[in-house]
Tab-separated table of C-alpha atoms and ligand atoms in Angstrom:
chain	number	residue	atom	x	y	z
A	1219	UNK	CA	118.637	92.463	45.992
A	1220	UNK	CA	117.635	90.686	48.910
A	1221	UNK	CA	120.525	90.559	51.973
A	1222	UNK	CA	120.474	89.739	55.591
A	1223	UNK	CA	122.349	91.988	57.963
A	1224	UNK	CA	123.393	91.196	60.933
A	1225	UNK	CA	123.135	94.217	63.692
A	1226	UNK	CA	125.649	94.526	66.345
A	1227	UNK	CA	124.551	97.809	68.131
A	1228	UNK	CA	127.040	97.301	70.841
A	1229	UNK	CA	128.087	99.390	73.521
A	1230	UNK	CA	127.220	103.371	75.061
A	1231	UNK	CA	126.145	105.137	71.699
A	1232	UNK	CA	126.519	102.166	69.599
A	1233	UNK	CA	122.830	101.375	69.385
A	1234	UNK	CA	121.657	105.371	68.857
A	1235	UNK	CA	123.737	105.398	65.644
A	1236	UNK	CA	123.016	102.078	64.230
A	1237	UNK	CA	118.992	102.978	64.684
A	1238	UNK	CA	120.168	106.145	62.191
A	1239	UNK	CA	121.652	103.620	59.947
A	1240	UNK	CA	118.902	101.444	59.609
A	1241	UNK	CA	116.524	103.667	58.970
A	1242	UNK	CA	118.983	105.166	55.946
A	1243	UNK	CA	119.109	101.425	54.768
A	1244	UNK	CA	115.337	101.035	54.621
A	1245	UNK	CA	114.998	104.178	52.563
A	1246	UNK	CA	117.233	102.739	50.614
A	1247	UNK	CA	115.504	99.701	50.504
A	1248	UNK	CA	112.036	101.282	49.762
A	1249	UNK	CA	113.427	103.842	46.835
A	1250	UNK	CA	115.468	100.884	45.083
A	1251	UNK	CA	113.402	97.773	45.863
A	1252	UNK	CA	115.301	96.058	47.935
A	1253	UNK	CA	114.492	93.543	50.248
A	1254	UNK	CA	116.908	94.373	53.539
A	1255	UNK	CA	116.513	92.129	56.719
A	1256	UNK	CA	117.797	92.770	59.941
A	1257	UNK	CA	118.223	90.653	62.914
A	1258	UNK	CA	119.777	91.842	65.988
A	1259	UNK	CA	122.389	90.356	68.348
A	1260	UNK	CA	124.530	91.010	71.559
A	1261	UNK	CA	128.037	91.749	71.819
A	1262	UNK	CA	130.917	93.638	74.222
A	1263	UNK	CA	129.330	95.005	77.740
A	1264	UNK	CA	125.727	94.421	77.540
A	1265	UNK	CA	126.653	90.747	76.088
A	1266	UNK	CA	128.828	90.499	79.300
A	1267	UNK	CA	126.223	91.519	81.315
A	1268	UNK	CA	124.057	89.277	79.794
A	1269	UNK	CA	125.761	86.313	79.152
A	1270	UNK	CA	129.113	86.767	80.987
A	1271	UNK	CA	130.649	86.876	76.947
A	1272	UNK	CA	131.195	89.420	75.355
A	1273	UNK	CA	130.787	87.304	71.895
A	1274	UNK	CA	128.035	84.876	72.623
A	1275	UNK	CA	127.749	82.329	69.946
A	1276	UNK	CA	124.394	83.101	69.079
A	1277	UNK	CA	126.323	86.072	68.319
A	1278	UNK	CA	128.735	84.326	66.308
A	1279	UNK	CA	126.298	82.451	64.769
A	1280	UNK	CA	124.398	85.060	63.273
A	1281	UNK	CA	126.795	87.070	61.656
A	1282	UNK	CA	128.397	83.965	60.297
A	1283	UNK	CA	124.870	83.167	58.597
A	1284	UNK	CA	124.218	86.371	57.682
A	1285	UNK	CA	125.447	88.392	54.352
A	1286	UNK	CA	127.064	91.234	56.560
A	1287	UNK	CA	127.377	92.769	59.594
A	1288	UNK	CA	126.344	95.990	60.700
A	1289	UNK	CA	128.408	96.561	64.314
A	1290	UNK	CA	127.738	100.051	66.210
A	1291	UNK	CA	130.478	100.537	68.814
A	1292	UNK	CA	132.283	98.951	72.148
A	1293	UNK	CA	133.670	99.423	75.097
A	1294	UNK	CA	132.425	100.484	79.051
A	1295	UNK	CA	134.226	102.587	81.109
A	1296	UNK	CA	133.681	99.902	84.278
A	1297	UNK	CA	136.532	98.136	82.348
A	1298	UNK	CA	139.143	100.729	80.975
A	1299	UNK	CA	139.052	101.657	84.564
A	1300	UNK	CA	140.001	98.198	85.873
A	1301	UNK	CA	143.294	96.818	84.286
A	1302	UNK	CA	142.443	93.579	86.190
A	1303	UNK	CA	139.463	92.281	84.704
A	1304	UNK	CA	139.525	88.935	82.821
A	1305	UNK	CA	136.723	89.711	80.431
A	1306	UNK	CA	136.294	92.958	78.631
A	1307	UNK	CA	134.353	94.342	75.742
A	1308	UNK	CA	137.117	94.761	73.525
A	1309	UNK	CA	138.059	90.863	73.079
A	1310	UNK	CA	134.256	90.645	71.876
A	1311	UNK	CA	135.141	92.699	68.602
A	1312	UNK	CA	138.365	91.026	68.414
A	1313	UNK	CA	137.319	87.393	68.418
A	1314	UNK	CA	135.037	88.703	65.655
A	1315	UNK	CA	137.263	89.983	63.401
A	1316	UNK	CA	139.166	86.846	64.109
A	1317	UNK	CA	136.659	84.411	63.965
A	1318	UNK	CA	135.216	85.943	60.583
A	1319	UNK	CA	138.937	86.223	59.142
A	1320	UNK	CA	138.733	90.434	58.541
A	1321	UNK	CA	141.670	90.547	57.434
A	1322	UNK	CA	141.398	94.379	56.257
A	1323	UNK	CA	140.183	97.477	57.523
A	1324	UNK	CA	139.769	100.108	55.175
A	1325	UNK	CA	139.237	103.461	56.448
A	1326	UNK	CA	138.383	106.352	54.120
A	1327	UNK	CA	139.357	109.880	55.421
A	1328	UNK	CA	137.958	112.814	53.327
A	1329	UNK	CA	138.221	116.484	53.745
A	1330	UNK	CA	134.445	117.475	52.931
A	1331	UNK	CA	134.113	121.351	51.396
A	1332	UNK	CA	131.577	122.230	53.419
A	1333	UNK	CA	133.325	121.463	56.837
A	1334	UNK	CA	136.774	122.717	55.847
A	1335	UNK	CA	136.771	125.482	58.753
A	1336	UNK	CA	135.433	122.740	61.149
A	1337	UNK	CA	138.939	121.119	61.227
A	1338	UNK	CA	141.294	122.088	63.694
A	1339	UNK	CA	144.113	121.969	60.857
A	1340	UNK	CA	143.746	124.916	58.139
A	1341	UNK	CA	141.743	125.071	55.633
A	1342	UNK	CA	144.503	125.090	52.892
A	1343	UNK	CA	146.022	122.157	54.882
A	1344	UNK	CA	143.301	120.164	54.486
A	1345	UNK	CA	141.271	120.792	51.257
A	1346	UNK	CA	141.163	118.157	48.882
A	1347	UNK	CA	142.149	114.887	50.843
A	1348	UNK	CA	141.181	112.176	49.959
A	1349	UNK	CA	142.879	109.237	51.519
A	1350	UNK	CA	141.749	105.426	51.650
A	1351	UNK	CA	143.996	103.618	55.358
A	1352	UNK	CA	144.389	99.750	54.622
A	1353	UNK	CA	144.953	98.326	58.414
A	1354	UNK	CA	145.731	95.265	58.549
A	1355	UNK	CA	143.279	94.242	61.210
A	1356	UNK	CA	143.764	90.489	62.372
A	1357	UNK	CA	147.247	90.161	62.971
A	1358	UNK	CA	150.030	91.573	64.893
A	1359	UNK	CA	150.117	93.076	68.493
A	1360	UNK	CA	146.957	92.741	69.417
A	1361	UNK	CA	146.761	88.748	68.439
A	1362	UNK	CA	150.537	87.913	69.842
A	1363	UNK	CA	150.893	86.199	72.978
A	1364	UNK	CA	150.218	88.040	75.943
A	1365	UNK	CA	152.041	87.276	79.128
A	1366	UNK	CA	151.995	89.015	82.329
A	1367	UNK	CA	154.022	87.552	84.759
A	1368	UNK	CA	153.147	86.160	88.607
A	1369	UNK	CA	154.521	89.028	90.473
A	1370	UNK	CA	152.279	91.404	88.036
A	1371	UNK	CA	155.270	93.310	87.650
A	1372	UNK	CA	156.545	92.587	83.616
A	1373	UNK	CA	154.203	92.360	80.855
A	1374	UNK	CA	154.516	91.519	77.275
A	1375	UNK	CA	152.712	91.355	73.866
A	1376	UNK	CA	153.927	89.599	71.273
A	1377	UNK	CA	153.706	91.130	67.497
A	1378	UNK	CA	154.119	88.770	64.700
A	1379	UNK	CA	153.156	88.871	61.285
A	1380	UNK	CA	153.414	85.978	58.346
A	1381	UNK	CA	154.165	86.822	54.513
A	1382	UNK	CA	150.493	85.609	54.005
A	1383	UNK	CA	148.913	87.979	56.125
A	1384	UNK	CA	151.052	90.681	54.731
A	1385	UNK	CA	150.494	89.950	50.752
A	1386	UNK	CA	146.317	89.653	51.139
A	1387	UNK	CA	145.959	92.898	52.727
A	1388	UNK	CA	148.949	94.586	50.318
A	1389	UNK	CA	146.979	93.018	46.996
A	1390	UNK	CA	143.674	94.923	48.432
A	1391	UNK	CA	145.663	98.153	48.882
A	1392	UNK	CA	147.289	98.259	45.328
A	1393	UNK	CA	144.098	97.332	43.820
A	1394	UNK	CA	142.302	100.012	45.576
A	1395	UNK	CA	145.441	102.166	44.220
A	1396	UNK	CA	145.054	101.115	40.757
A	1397	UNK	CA	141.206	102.663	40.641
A	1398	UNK	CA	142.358	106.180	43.093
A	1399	UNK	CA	145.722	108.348	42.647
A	1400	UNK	CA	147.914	105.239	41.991
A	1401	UNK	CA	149.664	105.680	45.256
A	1402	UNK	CA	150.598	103.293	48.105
A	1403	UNK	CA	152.516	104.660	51.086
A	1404	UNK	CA	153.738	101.805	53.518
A	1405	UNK	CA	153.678	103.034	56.949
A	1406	UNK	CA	155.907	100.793	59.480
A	1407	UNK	CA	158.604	101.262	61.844
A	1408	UNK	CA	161.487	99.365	59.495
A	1409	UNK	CA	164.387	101.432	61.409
A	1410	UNK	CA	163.395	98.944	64.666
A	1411	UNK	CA	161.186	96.245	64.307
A	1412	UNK	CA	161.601	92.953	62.120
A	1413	UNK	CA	158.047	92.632	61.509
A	1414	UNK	CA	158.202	96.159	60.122
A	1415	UNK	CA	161.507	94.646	57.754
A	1416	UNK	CA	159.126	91.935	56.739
A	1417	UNK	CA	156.136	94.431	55.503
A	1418	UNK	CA	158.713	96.292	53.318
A	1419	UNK	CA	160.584	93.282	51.806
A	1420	UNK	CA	156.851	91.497	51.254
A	1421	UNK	CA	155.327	94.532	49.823
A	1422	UNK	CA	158.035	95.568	47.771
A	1423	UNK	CA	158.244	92.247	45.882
A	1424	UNK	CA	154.204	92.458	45.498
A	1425	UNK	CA	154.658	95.882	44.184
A	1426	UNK	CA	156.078	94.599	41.064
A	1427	UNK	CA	152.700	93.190	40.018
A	1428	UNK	CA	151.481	96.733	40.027
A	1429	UNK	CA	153.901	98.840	38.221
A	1430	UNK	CA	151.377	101.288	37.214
A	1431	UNK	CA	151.150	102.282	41.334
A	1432	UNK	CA	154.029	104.044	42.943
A	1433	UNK	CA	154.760	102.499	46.134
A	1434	UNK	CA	156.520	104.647	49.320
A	1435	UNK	CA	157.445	104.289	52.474
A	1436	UNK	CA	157.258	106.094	56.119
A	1437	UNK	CA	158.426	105.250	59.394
A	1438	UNK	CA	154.959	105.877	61.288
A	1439	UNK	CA	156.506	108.574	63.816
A	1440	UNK	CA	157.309	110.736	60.393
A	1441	UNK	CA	153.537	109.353	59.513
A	1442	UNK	CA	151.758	110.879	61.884
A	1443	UNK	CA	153.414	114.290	61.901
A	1444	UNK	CA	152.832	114.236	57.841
A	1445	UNK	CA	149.110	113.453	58.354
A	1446	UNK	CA	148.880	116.627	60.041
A	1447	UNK	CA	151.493	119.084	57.264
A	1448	UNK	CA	150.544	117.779	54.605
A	1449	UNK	CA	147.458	115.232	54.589
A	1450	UNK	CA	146.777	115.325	50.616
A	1451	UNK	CA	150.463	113.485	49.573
A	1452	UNK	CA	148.442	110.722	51.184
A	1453	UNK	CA	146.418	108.537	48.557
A	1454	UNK	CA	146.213	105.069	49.717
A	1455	UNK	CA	148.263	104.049	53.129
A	1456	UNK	CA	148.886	100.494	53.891
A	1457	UNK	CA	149.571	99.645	57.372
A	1458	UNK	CA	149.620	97.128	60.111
A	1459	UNK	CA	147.174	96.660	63.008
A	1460	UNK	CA	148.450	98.838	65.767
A	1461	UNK	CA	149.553	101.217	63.284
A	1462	UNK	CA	146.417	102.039	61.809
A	1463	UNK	CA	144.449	102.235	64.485
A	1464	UNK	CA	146.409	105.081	65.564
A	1465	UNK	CA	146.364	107.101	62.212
A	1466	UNK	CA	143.519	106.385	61.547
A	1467	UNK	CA	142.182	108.296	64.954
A	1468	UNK	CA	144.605	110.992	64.193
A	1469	UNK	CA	143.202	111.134	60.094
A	1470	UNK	CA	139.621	112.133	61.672
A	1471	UNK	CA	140.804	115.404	62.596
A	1472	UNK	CA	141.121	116.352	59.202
A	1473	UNK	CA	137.498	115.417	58.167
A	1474	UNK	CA	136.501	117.972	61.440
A	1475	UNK	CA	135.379	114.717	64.242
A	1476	UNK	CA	135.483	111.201	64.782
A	1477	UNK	CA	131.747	110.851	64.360
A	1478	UNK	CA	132.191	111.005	60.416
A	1479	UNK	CA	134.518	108.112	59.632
A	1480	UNK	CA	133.184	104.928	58.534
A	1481	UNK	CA	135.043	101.655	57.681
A	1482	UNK	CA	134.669	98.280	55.923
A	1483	UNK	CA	136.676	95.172	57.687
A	1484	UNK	CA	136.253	92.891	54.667
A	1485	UNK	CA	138.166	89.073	54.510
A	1486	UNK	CA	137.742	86.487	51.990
A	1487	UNK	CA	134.329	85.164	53.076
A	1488	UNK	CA	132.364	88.010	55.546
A	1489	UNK	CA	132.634	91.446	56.111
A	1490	UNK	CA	131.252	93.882	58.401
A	1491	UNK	CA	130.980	97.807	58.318
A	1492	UNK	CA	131.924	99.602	61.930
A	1493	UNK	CA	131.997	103.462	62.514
A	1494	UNK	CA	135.812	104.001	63.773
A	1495	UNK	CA	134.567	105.489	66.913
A	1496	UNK	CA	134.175	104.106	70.526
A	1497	UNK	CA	131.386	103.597	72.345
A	1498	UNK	CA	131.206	107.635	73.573
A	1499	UNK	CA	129.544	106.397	76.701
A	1500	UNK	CA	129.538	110.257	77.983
A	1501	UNK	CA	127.075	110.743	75.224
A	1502	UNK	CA	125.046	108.186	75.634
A	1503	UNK	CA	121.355	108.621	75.640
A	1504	UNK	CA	122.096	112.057	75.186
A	1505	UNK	CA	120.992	112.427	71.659
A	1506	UNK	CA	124.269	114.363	70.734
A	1507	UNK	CA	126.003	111.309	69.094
A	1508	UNK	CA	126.669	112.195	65.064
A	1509	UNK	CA	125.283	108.984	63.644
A	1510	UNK	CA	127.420	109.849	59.736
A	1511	UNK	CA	129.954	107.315	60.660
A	1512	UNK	CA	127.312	104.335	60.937
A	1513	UNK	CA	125.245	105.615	57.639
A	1514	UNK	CA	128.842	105.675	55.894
A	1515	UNK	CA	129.510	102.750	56.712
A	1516	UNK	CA	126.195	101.289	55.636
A	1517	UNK	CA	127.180	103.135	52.821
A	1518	UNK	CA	130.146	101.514	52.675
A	1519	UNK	CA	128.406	98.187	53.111
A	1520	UNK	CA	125.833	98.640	49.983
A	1521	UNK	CA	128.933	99.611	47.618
A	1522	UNK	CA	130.393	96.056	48.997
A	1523	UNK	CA	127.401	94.694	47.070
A	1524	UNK	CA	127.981	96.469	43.860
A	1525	UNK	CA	125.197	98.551	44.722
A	1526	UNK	CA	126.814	102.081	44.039
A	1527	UNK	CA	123.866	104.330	42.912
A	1528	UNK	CA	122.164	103.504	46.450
A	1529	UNK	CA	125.413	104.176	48.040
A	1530	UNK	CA	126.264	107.441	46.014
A	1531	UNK	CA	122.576	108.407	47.186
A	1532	UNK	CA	123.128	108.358	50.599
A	1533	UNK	CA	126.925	110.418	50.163
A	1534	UNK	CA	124.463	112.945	48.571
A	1535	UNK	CA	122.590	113.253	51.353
A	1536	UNK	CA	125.189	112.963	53.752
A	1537	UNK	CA	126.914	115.884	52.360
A	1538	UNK	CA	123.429	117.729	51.880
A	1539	UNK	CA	122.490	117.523	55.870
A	1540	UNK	CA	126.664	118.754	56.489
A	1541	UNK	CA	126.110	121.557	54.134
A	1542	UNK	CA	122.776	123.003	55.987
A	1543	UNK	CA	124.182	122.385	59.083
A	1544	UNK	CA	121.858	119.692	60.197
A	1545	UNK	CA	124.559	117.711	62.067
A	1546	UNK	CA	124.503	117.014	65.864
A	1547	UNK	CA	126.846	119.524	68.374
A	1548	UNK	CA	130.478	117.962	67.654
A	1549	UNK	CA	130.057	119.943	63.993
A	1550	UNK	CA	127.408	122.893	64.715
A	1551	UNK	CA	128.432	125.951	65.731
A	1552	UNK	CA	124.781	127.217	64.258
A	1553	UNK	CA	121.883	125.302	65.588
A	1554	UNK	CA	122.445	123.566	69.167
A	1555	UNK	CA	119.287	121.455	68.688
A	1556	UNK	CA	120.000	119.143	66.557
A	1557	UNK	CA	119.848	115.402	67.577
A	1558	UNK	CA	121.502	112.280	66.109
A	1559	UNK	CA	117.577	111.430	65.086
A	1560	UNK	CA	117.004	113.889	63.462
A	1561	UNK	CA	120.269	113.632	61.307
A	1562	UNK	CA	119.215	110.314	60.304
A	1563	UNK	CA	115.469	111.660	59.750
A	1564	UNK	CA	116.897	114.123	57.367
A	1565	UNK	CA	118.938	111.872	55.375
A	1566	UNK	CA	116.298	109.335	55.215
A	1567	UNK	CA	113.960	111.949	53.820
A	1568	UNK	CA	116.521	113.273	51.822
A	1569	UNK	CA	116.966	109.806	50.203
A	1570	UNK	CA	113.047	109.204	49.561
A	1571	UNK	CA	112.481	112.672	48.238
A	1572	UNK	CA	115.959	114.435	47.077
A	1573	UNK	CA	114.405	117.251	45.310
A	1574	UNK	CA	112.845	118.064	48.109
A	1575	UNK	CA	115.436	118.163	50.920
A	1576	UNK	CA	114.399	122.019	52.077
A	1577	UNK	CA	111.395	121.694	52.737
A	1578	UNK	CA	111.753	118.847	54.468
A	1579	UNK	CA	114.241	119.910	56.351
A	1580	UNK	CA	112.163	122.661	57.924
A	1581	UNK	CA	109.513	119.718	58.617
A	1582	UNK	CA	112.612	118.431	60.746
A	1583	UNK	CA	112.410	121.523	62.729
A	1584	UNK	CA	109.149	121.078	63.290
A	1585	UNK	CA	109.037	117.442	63.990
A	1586	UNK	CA	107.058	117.209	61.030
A	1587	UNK	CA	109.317	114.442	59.271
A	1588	UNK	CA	107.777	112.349	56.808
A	1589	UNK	CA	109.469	109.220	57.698
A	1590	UNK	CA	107.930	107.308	60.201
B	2026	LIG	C1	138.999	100.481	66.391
B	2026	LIG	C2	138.925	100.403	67.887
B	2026	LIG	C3	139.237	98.975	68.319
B	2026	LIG	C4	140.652	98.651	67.879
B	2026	LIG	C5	139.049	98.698	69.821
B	2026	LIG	C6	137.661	99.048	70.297
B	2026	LIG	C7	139.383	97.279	70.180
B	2026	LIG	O1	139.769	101.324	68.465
B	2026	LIG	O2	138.260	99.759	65.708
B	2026	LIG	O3	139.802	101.274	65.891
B	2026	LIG	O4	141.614	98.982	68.579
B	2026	LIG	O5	140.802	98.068	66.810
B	2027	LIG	MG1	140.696	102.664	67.116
């Protein structure tokens, strides 16, 4: 298969990751005969910095032309610590999910075997979840009308949400139910909001057309303190923008850190695959940055294309580098040298020799690696 990709490294550790991701893509590429292009472009701070827009539309253009997107991470702390700047990173991954219509976000959040004891949360909490978050991602809060008034003094954001936006995102989740647990939990705030009211009436008529999938609900305050008792009643949670984003920070915990979870924001014509992390600008350069979220999410991206035996290959060796501990700092308590290169050298190698994954990963050691 033959695909242009679109690379949006991004912002602070956004680019270290992505490099990881490629390089498990072109593995990929050469094991499967592939044909995988990849053609960089700017967006959030260093597209600011650049071009005073933090979506240029080169930028734009590119992914638009492309068949998907491969983004890293946004976000610079020059602007989270200044509430009164008119640009800002952020807006650059907003306009894009906008702009490209991604409607959903789907974030799986899996408890892997080998990292059970890395978890804060106990073992027996945690073992065996499996859970797929549909977010609703270009609607809501963070698209209503945002006013701040002259004083500076009163502020508001408008959330709205249409019956259309609800039912294309609700017809992914209960399709993704049909093929998992047959499960949908609807997380909303229906006790208070109308929009909330709206969700539950919309997806409760939808529901009918599925009547193999049980469909629940969950004010979001009882959501979050379930994700953390009892994760694995969890199968596939459908929920709107601001809402996910949240639990889907708070899921990570249970898969032991941030760095491992990818995520797919697919609409009706594009789609791109984004880590769920931030831009970790403490880390960046550093080398410490766990690049599993952005070869997930490529991952993620290949099994978008129907291409599952590439992106079961790469789970393999995912799972292979977390069970010998070659992961960077946020997961090893064993070795402290381990850098996010050399993650994605292992998993490269792994992928272009798998019988051989020991021995190459004492070539790791020894900066020996036989990818280039
Ligand atoms: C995410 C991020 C973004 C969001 C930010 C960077 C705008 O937190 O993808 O979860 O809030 O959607
Ligand atoms: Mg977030």
């Amino acid at each position: 298969m033959k695909l242009n990709i679109a690379v949006l490294p991004g912002d602070g550790i956004g680019p270290e990751v992505t490099k990881q991701a490629i390089k498990v893509l072109k593995a990929i590429a050469l094991e499967f005969d592939h044909t995988f292009l990849f053609k960089e472009a700017l967006v959030g701070a260093v597209a600011i910095d650049e071009h005073n827009n933090p979506l240029p539309d080169k930028t734009l253009e590119l992914c638009k032309s492309s068949d998907a997107i491969l983004f890293g991470a946004i976000g610079h702390p020059k602007y989270d610590n200044d509430p009164s700047a008119k640009v800002r990173p952020e807006q650059g991954l907003l306009k894009l999910r906008k702009e490209l219509g991604l409607y959903a976000n789907v974030r799986p959040v899996k408890a892997y075997d080998t990292l059970l004891d890395k978890s804060p949360l106990k073992r027996e909490i945690i073992e065996g979840t499996d859970i797929s978050i549909y977010r609703e991602l270009t609607g809501g809060i963070y698209f209503g009308e945002k006013k701040l008034s002259e004083d500076g003094n009163t502020a508001s954001d408008l959330c709205e949400y249409s019956r259309e936006e609800i039912e294309r995102i609700a017809h992914l989740a209960f399709k993704a139910a049909q093929s998992r647990s047959k499960k949908v939990t609807l997380v909303d705030k229906a006790n208070v909001l109308e929009t909330s009211r709206l969700w539950r009436r919309v997806v409760t008529e939808l529901a009918k057309q599925y009547p193999d999938v049980t469909l629940d609900f969950l004010f979001v305050d009882n959501a979050a303190m379930q994700m953390i008792l009892n994760p694995k009643q969890f199968d596939v949670i459908l929920t709107e923008n601001l809402f996910g984003d949240i639990i889907s920070d708070e899921a990570s915990v249970i898969g032991g850190s941030i760095g491992l979870l990818a995520s797919a924001s697919v609409g009706d014509k594009y789609a791109m695959f984004e880590p769920i992390h931030g831009s970790y600008p403490q880390a960046t350069g550093k080398g410490i940055a766990n690049p599993v979220a952005s070869i997930l999410s490529a991952a993620m991206l290949l099994e978008h294309f129907d291409l599952h035996d590439e992106a079961d290959l790469i789970k393999e060796a995912v799972e292979k580098a977390l069970k010998l501990n070659v992961t960077t700092p946020d997961l090893n308590t064993i070795y402290d040298n381990i850098s996010t290169n050399k993650v994605g050298d292992f998993i490269a190698d792994f992928i272009s020799h798998p019988k051989d994954s020991n021995h190459n990963f004492t070539n790791i050691h020894l900066g020996q690696s036989t990818i280039i």
